[in-house]
Short mmCIF file of C-alpha atoms and ligand atoms in Angstrom, two decimals:
data_model
loop_
_atom_site.label_atom_id
_atom_site.label_comp_id
_atom_site.label_asym_id
_atom_site.label_seq_id
_atom_site.Cartn_x
_atom_site.Cartn_y
_atom_site.Cartn_z
CA MET B 12 112.04 48.42 -262.39
CA THR B 13 116.02 48.83 -263.36
CA LYS B 14 117.09 46.73 -266.08
CA SER B 15 119.51 44.03 -265.58
CA ASN B 16 121.58 43.37 -268.79
CA ASP B 17 123.10 40.28 -266.65
CA ILE B 18 119.58 38.03 -268.16
CA TYR B 19 119.43 39.86 -271.79
CA GLY B 20 119.07 37.16 -274.27
CA GLY B 21 118.72 33.97 -271.56
CA VAL B 22 116.99 31.04 -271.79
CA TRP B 23 113.84 31.02 -269.93
CA VAL B 24 111.52 28.36 -268.09
CA PHE B 25 108.08 29.15 -266.69
CA GLY B 26 108.21 28.05 -262.89
CA ASP B 27 104.95 25.67 -262.70
CA TYR B 28 105.13 24.41 -259.26
CA ARG B 29 101.65 23.30 -258.42
CA ASN B 30 102.00 19.53 -257.58
CA TYR B 31 105.74 19.92 -257.21
CA PHE B 32 106.59 16.56 -256.25
CA GLU B 33 104.63 14.71 -259.10
CA ASN B 34 105.12 17.36 -261.86
CA ARG B 35 109.02 17.58 -262.11
CA VAL B 36 108.53 19.27 -265.62
CA THR B 37 110.09 22.51 -264.69
CA LEU B 38 112.94 20.84 -263.35
CA GLN B 39 113.23 18.93 -266.49
CA LEU B 40 113.38 22.03 -268.55
CA ILE B 41 115.63 23.93 -266.40
CA ALA B 42 117.93 21.29 -267.04
CA LYS B 43 117.53 21.55 -270.66
CA ALA B 44 117.75 25.10 -270.95
CA ARG B 45 121.17 25.34 -268.91
CA SER B 46 122.50 23.39 -271.74
CA LEU B 47 121.38 25.18 -274.19
CA ALA B 48 121.90 28.18 -272.17
CA GLU B 49 125.58 26.88 -272.24
CA LYS B 50 125.78 26.74 -275.92
CA MET B 51 124.24 30.01 -276.57
CA GLY B 52 126.55 31.71 -273.82
CA CYS B 53 123.78 33.15 -271.85
CA GLU B 54 122.08 32.44 -268.32
CA THR B 55 119.24 30.06 -267.26
CA GLY B 56 116.40 31.87 -266.12
CA VAL B 57 112.94 30.63 -264.39
CA ALA B 58 110.03 32.97 -264.07
CA VAL B 59 107.62 32.12 -260.95
CA LEU B 60 104.45 33.64 -260.11
CA GLY B 61 102.31 32.92 -257.14
CA ASP B 62 101.53 33.83 -253.40
CA ASP B 63 104.63 33.02 -251.10
CA VAL B 64 106.43 30.87 -254.04
CA THR B 65 110.55 32.32 -252.76
CA GLN B 66 110.97 28.36 -251.70
CA PHE B 67 110.53 27.05 -255.20
CA ALA B 68 112.70 29.66 -256.04
CA MET B 69 115.44 28.27 -253.66
CA GLU B 70 114.68 24.71 -255.54
CA TYR B 71 115.16 26.05 -258.95
CA VAL B 72 118.23 27.40 -258.39
CA ALA B 73 119.67 24.06 -256.99
CA HIS B 74 118.22 22.39 -260.19
CA GLY B 75 120.50 24.71 -262.38
CA ALA B 76 118.72 27.73 -262.63
CA ASP B 77 121.02 31.17 -262.69
CA ILE B 78 118.10 33.44 -262.13
CA VAL B 79 114.62 33.41 -260.73
CA LEU B 80 112.13 36.22 -261.14
CA VAL B 81 109.75 35.69 -258.69
CA GLY B 82 106.18 37.61 -258.60
CA GLU B 83 104.48 37.52 -255.79
CA HIS B 84 101.34 38.98 -254.72
CA PRO B 85 97.95 37.48 -253.18
CA GLY B 86 96.01 38.11 -256.14
CA LEU B 87 98.35 35.25 -257.82
CA LYS B 88 97.88 32.76 -255.31
CA ASP B 89 95.51 30.60 -257.77
CA TYR B 90 96.48 29.96 -261.32
CA ARG B 91 94.96 32.93 -263.68
CA VAL B 92 95.78 32.78 -267.31
CA ASP B 93 94.73 36.97 -267.78
CA ALA B 94 97.27 37.52 -265.03
CA TYR B 95 99.72 35.44 -265.67
CA THR B 96 99.79 36.72 -269.30
CA ASP B 97 99.70 40.09 -268.35
CA ILE B 98 102.93 40.16 -265.81
CA LEU B 99 104.72 37.63 -268.36
CA SER B 100 104.28 39.72 -271.38
CA GLU B 101 105.70 42.69 -269.17
CA TRP B 102 108.43 40.94 -267.86
CA VAL B 103 109.32 39.13 -271.23
CA GLN B 104 109.18 42.74 -273.05
CA PHE B 105 111.46 44.06 -270.72
CA PHE B 106 114.29 41.54 -270.11
CA LYS B 107 113.89 40.22 -273.61
CA PRO B 108 115.06 36.72 -273.31
CA THR B 109 115.67 34.73 -276.23
CA VAL B 110 114.24 31.54 -275.61
CA PHE B 111 111.01 30.47 -273.14
CA LEU B 112 109.51 27.17 -272.65
CA ALA B 113 107.00 25.73 -270.47
CA GLY B 114 105.59 22.51 -270.07
CA ALA B 115 103.10 21.09 -271.89
CA THR B 116 100.61 20.55 -268.80
CA THR B 117 96.96 22.04 -268.30
CA PHE B 118 98.71 25.23 -267.61
CA GLY B 119 101.51 25.60 -269.96
CA LYS B 120 98.73 24.48 -272.97
CA GLU B 121 96.37 26.91 -271.74
CA PHE B 122 98.70 29.91 -271.23
CA PHE B 123 101.59 29.99 -273.48
CA PRO B 124 99.62 30.16 -276.63
CA ARG B 125 98.07 33.31 -274.99
CA LEU B 126 101.55 34.67 -273.87
CA ALA B 127 103.04 34.05 -277.56
CA LYS B 128 100.21 35.77 -279.18
CA ARG B 129 100.19 38.70 -276.73
CA LEU B 130 104.15 38.70 -277.23
CA ASN B 131 103.66 38.46 -281.40
CA THR B 132 106.03 35.63 -281.83
CA GLY B 133 105.93 31.85 -282.19
CA LEU B 134 105.02 29.08 -280.58
CA SER B 135 105.79 25.27 -281.12
CA ALA B 136 103.55 22.85 -279.05
CA ASP B 137 104.26 19.58 -277.36
CA CYS B 138 108.10 19.39 -278.15
CA VAL B 139 109.77 16.22 -277.86
CA ALA B 140 113.24 17.75 -278.32
CA LEU B 141 115.03 20.98 -278.52
CA GLU B 142 118.53 21.57 -279.69
CA ILE B 143 120.30 24.75 -281.03
CA ASP B 144 121.34 25.03 -284.76
CA GLU B 145 125.34 25.64 -284.80
CA SER B 146 125.22 28.04 -287.76
CA SER B 147 122.05 29.99 -287.47
CA GLY B 148 122.07 29.77 -283.41
CA LEU B 149 118.51 29.08 -283.69
CA LEU B 150 116.35 26.94 -280.72
CA VAL B 151 115.31 24.03 -282.96
CA GLN B 152 112.05 22.99 -281.77
CA THR B 153 111.27 19.55 -282.82
CA THR B 154 107.32 18.35 -282.78
CA PRO B 155 105.14 15.66 -284.01
CA ALA B 156 103.45 16.69 -287.05
CA TRP B 157 100.57 15.55 -289.32
CA GLY B 158 99.27 13.67 -286.71
CA GLY B 159 102.24 12.31 -285.54
CA GLU B 160 103.43 10.80 -288.87
CA LEU B 161 106.13 13.08 -288.99
CA LEU B 162 108.53 14.58 -286.56
CA ALA B 163 108.96 18.98 -287.69
CA ASP B 164 112.07 20.80 -286.60
CA ILE B 165 110.49 24.37 -286.26
CA VAL B 166 112.71 27.63 -286.23
CA THR B 167 111.69 30.96 -285.13
CA VAL B 168 113.50 32.96 -287.02
CA GLU B 169 112.72 36.61 -286.85
CA ARG B 170 110.63 37.18 -283.64
CA ARG B 171 111.48 36.91 -279.63
CA PRO B 172 111.42 35.04 -277.55
CA GLN B 173 111.78 31.47 -279.27
CA MET B 174 108.83 29.83 -277.33
CA ALA B 175 107.94 25.99 -276.95
CA THR B 176 105.99 23.86 -274.82
CA VAL B 177 107.66 20.52 -273.91
CA HIS B 178 106.23 17.28 -273.45
CA PRO B 179 106.90 16.20 -269.87
CA GLY B 180 109.13 13.51 -269.19
CA VAL B 181 111.49 14.16 -272.30
CA PHE B 182 114.24 15.56 -270.72
CA SER B 183 116.04 14.35 -267.45
CA GLU B 184 116.28 17.05 -264.36
CA ARG B 185 119.46 17.36 -262.79
CA PRO B 186 120.45 16.38 -259.21
CA HIS B 187 119.66 18.68 -256.62
CA ASP B 188 122.67 20.66 -255.60
CA HIS B 189 122.54 22.40 -251.94
CA ALA B 190 125.92 24.33 -252.64
CA ALA B 191 124.32 25.61 -256.32
CA THR B 192 124.19 29.51 -256.27
CA GLY B 193 121.92 31.93 -258.24
CA ARG B 194 120.26 34.82 -257.73
CA ILE B 195 116.66 35.31 -257.02
CA ILE B 196 114.89 39.00 -258.02
CA TYR B 197 111.59 40.26 -257.41
CA PRO B 198 110.38 42.35 -259.93
CA GLU B 199 107.89 44.98 -259.83
CA ILE B 200 104.44 43.91 -260.67
CA SER B 201 102.30 46.75 -262.03
CA ARG B 202 99.11 45.54 -261.45
CA VAL B 203 97.36 42.10 -260.90
CA ALA B 204 93.87 41.93 -263.16
CA GLU B 205 90.85 41.84 -261.65
CA ALA B 206 89.83 37.94 -261.43
CA ARG B 207 87.33 37.42 -263.64
CA VAL B 208 86.99 33.38 -262.96
CA GLU B 209 86.21 32.57 -259.63
CA ILE B 210 87.65 29.41 -258.17
CA ILE B 211 85.12 27.45 -256.11
CA ARG B 212 87.10 23.85 -255.54
CA SER B 213 90.10 22.19 -256.50
CA ARG B 214 90.87 19.02 -256.20
CA ARG B 215 93.86 16.88 -256.69
CA GLN B 216 93.56 13.57 -258.74
CA LYS B 217 94.05 10.60 -256.73
CA PRO B 218 97.78 9.26 -257.27
CA GLY B 219 98.61 5.82 -257.98
CA GLU B 220 100.49 3.31 -256.18
CA MET B 221 103.53 4.43 -258.10
CA LYS B 222 103.58 6.78 -261.07
CA LEU B 223 104.04 5.13 -264.45
CA GLU B 224 106.31 7.68 -265.55
CA ASP B 225 108.65 7.03 -262.11
CA SER B 226 108.52 2.89 -262.70
CA PRO B 227 111.92 1.01 -263.81
CA VAL B 228 109.87 -1.44 -265.27
CA VAL B 229 106.56 -0.77 -267.64
CA VAL B 230 104.51 -3.26 -269.31
CA ALA B 231 102.70 -2.00 -272.14
CA GLY B 232 99.89 -3.61 -274.13
CA GLY B 233 98.06 -2.38 -277.50
CA MET B 234 95.70 -4.03 -280.15
CA GLY B 235 97.02 -7.37 -280.60
CA LEU B 236 96.40 -8.20 -277.01
CA ARG B 237 92.78 -8.76 -278.73
CA SER B 238 90.59 -8.75 -275.34
CA ARG B 239 90.17 -7.11 -272.43
CA GLU B 240 90.84 -10.51 -270.55
CA ASN B 241 94.09 -10.83 -272.35
CA PHE B 242 94.98 -7.04 -271.24
CA GLN B 243 94.02 -7.83 -267.64
CA LYS B 244 97.12 -10.27 -267.62
CA LEU B 245 99.28 -7.65 -268.07
CA SER B 246 98.41 -6.55 -264.67
CA GLU B 247 99.19 -9.82 -263.29
CA LEU B 248 102.45 -9.93 -265.20
CA ALA B 249 103.23 -6.37 -263.92
CA GLU B 250 102.98 -7.27 -260.17
CA LEU B 251 104.96 -10.31 -260.57
CA LEU B 252 107.89 -7.91 -262.09
CA GLY B 253 107.11 -4.90 -259.85
CA ALA B 254 105.95 -3.20 -262.68
CA GLU B 255 103.52 -0.47 -263.51
CA VAL B 256 101.08 -0.78 -267.03
CA GLY B 257 100.95 1.19 -270.09
CA ALA B 258 98.62 1.53 -273.18
CA THR B 259 98.49 2.28 -276.50
CA ARG B 260 95.73 4.41 -277.21
CA PRO B 261 93.36 2.08 -279.28
CA ALA B 262 93.53 0.21 -276.04
CA VAL B 263 92.74 2.94 -273.66
CA LEU B 264 89.89 3.95 -276.14
CA ALA B 265 88.93 0.00 -276.11
CA GLY B 266 88.18 0.65 -272.35
CA TRP B 267 90.91 -2.01 -271.49
CA ALA B 268 92.84 0.64 -269.59
CA GLU B 269 92.83 4.17 -268.02
CA GLN B 270 93.14 7.25 -269.72
CA ASP B 271 96.25 8.27 -267.08
CA ARG B 272 97.95 4.98 -268.23
CA MET B 273 98.12 5.96 -271.96
CA LEU B 274 101.79 6.49 -273.27
CA GLY B 275 103.04 8.46 -276.51
CA GLN B 276 102.53 11.84 -277.80
CA THR B 277 98.94 12.36 -276.46
CA GLY B 278 99.83 10.31 -273.59
CA LYS B 279 102.65 9.62 -271.28
CA THR B 280 106.33 9.48 -271.89
CA VAL B 281 108.30 6.58 -270.10
CA LYS B 282 112.07 5.98 -269.58
CA PRO B 283 112.04 2.93 -267.84
CA LYS B 284 115.41 0.86 -267.29
CA LEU B 285 112.97 -2.22 -269.15
CA LEU B 286 109.73 -1.83 -271.20
CA ILE B 287 107.99 -4.98 -272.28
CA THR B 288 105.45 -3.91 -275.52
CA VAL B 289 103.02 -6.20 -276.14
CA GLY B 290 100.92 -6.53 -279.38
CA THR B 291 101.54 -2.80 -280.61
CA SER B 292 102.31 -2.13 -284.22
CA GLY B 293 104.98 0.68 -283.27
CA ALA B 294 103.22 4.00 -284.76
CA LEU B 295 105.46 6.83 -284.26
CA GLN B 296 102.98 8.47 -281.93
CA TYR B 297 103.23 5.72 -279.57
CA VAL B 298 107.25 5.09 -279.81
CA THR B 299 107.52 8.73 -279.07
CA GLY B 300 106.29 7.70 -275.50
CA ILE B 301 108.73 5.00 -275.08
CA GLN B 302 111.70 5.31 -277.11
CA GLY B 303 113.84 6.40 -273.89
CA ALA B 304 113.43 3.19 -272.06
CA GLU B 305 116.79 1.62 -271.83
CA THR B 306 115.88 -1.69 -273.09
CA ILE B 307 113.13 -2.69 -275.35
CA VAL B 308 111.40 -6.13 -275.49
CA ALA B 309 108.34 -6.28 -277.87
CA ILE B 310 106.16 -8.84 -278.42
CA ASN B 311 104.16 -9.30 -281.97
CA ARG B 312 102.89 -11.93 -284.00
CA ASP B 313 104.07 -10.12 -287.38
CA PRO B 314 107.66 -9.88 -287.87
CA ASP B 315 107.51 -7.36 -289.97
CA ALA B 316 106.23 -5.16 -287.53
CA ARG B 317 107.50 -1.74 -286.98
CA ILE B 318 107.91 -2.08 -283.32
CA PHE B 319 110.43 -4.44 -284.00
CA SER B 320 112.72 -1.70 -285.58
CA ILE B 321 113.18 -0.39 -282.31
CA ALA B 322 113.15 -3.06 -280.13
CA ASP B 323 116.46 -4.43 -278.24
CA VAL B 324 114.69 -7.96 -278.13
CA GLY B 325 112.19 -9.29 -280.40
CA ILE B 326 109.53 -12.11 -280.16
CA VAL B 327 107.53 -13.31 -282.81
CA GLY B 328 104.18 -14.93 -281.28
CA ASP B 329 100.84 -14.70 -279.86
CA ALA B 330 100.74 -12.01 -277.46
CA GLY B 331 98.10 -13.44 -274.87
CA GLU B 332 100.01 -17.18 -275.43
CA LEU B 333 103.40 -15.29 -274.63
CA VAL B 334 102.29 -13.04 -271.97
CA GLN B 335 100.42 -16.42 -269.86
CA ARG B 336 103.73 -18.42 -270.60
CA LEU B 337 105.81 -15.09 -268.90
CA ILE B 338 103.31 -15.32 -266.03
CA ASP B 339 103.64 -18.97 -265.46
CA SER B 340 107.41 -18.76 -265.55
CA LEU B 341 107.68 -16.20 -263.20
CA LYS B 342 105.56 -17.54 -260.86
CA LYS B 343 107.45 -20.92 -260.66
CA ARG B 344 110.40 -19.00 -260.09
CA LYS B 345 108.92 -17.44 -257.11
CA GLU B 346 107.56 -20.73 -256.02
CA ARG B 347 111.34 -22.05 -255.99
C1 LIG S 402 97.11 12.84 -283.79
C2 LIG S 402 97.24 11.38 -283.35
C3 LIG S 402 97.75 11.17 -281.77
C4 LIG S 402 97.95 9.97 -281.54
N1 LIG S 402 98.91 9.59 -280.32
C5 LIG S 402 98.90 8.37 -279.88
C6 LIG S 402 99.46 8.31 -278.48
O1 LIG S 402 100.04 9.05 -277.84
N2 LIG S 402 99.80 6.95 -278.07
C7 LIG S 402 99.56 5.60 -279.23
O2 LIG S 402 99.58 4.85 -278.72
N3 LIG S 402 98.61 6.13 -280.17
C8 LIG S 402 98.53 7.20 -280.84
N4 LIG S 402 97.73 7.26 -281.84
C9 LIG S 402 97.29 6.10 -282.35
C10 LIG S 402 98.51 5.45 -283.53
O3 LIG S 402 98.48 6.33 -284.65
C11 LIG S 402 98.38 4.04 -283.67
O4 LIG S 402 97.49 3.90 -284.03
C12 LIG S 402 98.17 3.60 -282.12
O5 LIG S 402 99.37 3.48 -281.67
C13 LIG S 402 98.27 1.77 -282.49
O6 LIG S 402 98.17 0.87 -281.53
P1 LIG S 402 98.28 -0.46 -281.51
O7 LIG S 402 99.92 -0.61 -281.47
O8 LIG S 402 97.49 -0.98 -280.29
O9 LIG S 402 97.50 -1.13 -282.24
P2 LIG S 402 97.30 -1.81 -283.97
O10 LIG S 402 98.46 -0.51 -284.94
O11 LIG S 402 96.31 -2.20 -284.29
O12 LIG S 402 98.69 -2.63 -283.77
C14 LIG S 402 98.49 -4.14 -283.10
C15 LIG S 402 99.36 -4.97 -283.22
O13 LIG S 402 99.65 -6.09 -282.43
C16 LIG S 402 99.90 -7.20 -283.86
N5 LIG S 402 99.09 -8.23 -283.43
C17 LIG S 402 97.77 -8.51 -283.75
N6 LIG S 402 97.21 -9.90 -283.42
C18 LIG S 402 98.60 -10.07 -282.50
C19 LIG S 402 98.48 -11.23 -281.67
N7 LIG S 402 97.69 -12.13 -281.37
N8 LIG S 402 99.74 -11.45 -281.01
C20 LIG S 402 100.54 -10.53 -281.18
N9 LIG S 402 100.64 -9.61 -281.72
C21 LIG S 402 99.24 -9.10 -282.44
C22 LIG S 402 99.74 -6.70 -285.13
O14 LIG S 402 100.82 -7.06 -285.95
C23 LIG S 402 99.89 -5.13 -285.05
O15 LIG S 402 101.07 -4.69 -284.81
C24 LIG S 402 97.74 8.90 -282.59
C25 LIG S 402 96.74 8.84 -283.74
C26 LIG S 402 96.85 10.47 -284.07
C27 LIG S 402 96.24 10.33 -285.41
#
């Protein structure tokens, strides 16, 4: 490989392209990487591995990457943590990006810690914000700590790259720009490790009608709904509003909602135009997943509930009763 000084010190993103149309976290990270790189005066790079992945490299350029490093090999057709770690650790040691980001997806969560260990650098997991500290130029990686009670700002002072996995949905992707230009390079792959795991079958999860993360309106419920029957009323309300239903973790654990409906630090992040949150206390771990909503309407019977501190509109009252009243009045309106 010949060394390119152009990308020395760049801000890199791991190109996780599987389920491309559903999983936009790579595109969200490219947008963020670009704004970080602009502040740091360097380039935005994406590293992508697989077999026949140049099409994704072009997508990454259209979404803001200056340079895409493509590793193509039949042995990389399926994601493999050992092979990915070998190749990317070589690339990082050679090209020396200063920042390397991945989505906190199943892949990112598995392979980034291993890569960080191989590179003997730090890694902040599940970040919810990233910024550059103006005085030191270091990447400030904000991640929930102490079980989510605190948001911790972490910096990697000495080691490089500064690595972080980022919660999907935290940042917004840039629009696809057909006219964007960038470089696609194919660094040499010295070897692809023998597969130690044989993939027998892989199956996609059944997608819902609309993804919760993409819905412009979300109706979310918590333990204040007090029963499964009351929680089910949220589905009726959601249907009338053209919304998707979200839930707090306790509501999921109570079996009122499916796991994939969970919002928050260990669930999904949503940024709808309108979010109605019903019978939720406003714990930080939950709020992390909803605070990007444009307008938040909260219903809680306790006027001092923490959720009201982040709500644009607060309604004090019984959750089950108020949801029923909303359903009834929306139905009446529709009948008119
Ligand atoms: C490591 C870790 C990660 C976590 N991750 C997440 C996460 O991703 N998502 C998440 O949601 N939680 C998460 N949690 C849990 C989180 O800390 C809270 O416990 C949870 O969000 C609270 O859920 P809730 O608001 O439904 O219930 P509660 O905290 O019990 O709140 C219920 C609310 O309903 C109100 N209420 C009661 N009765 C009524 C009524 N009749 N009418 C109206 N209001 C009523 C109460 O005043 C109260 O404010 C996590 C916790 C830990 C430790």
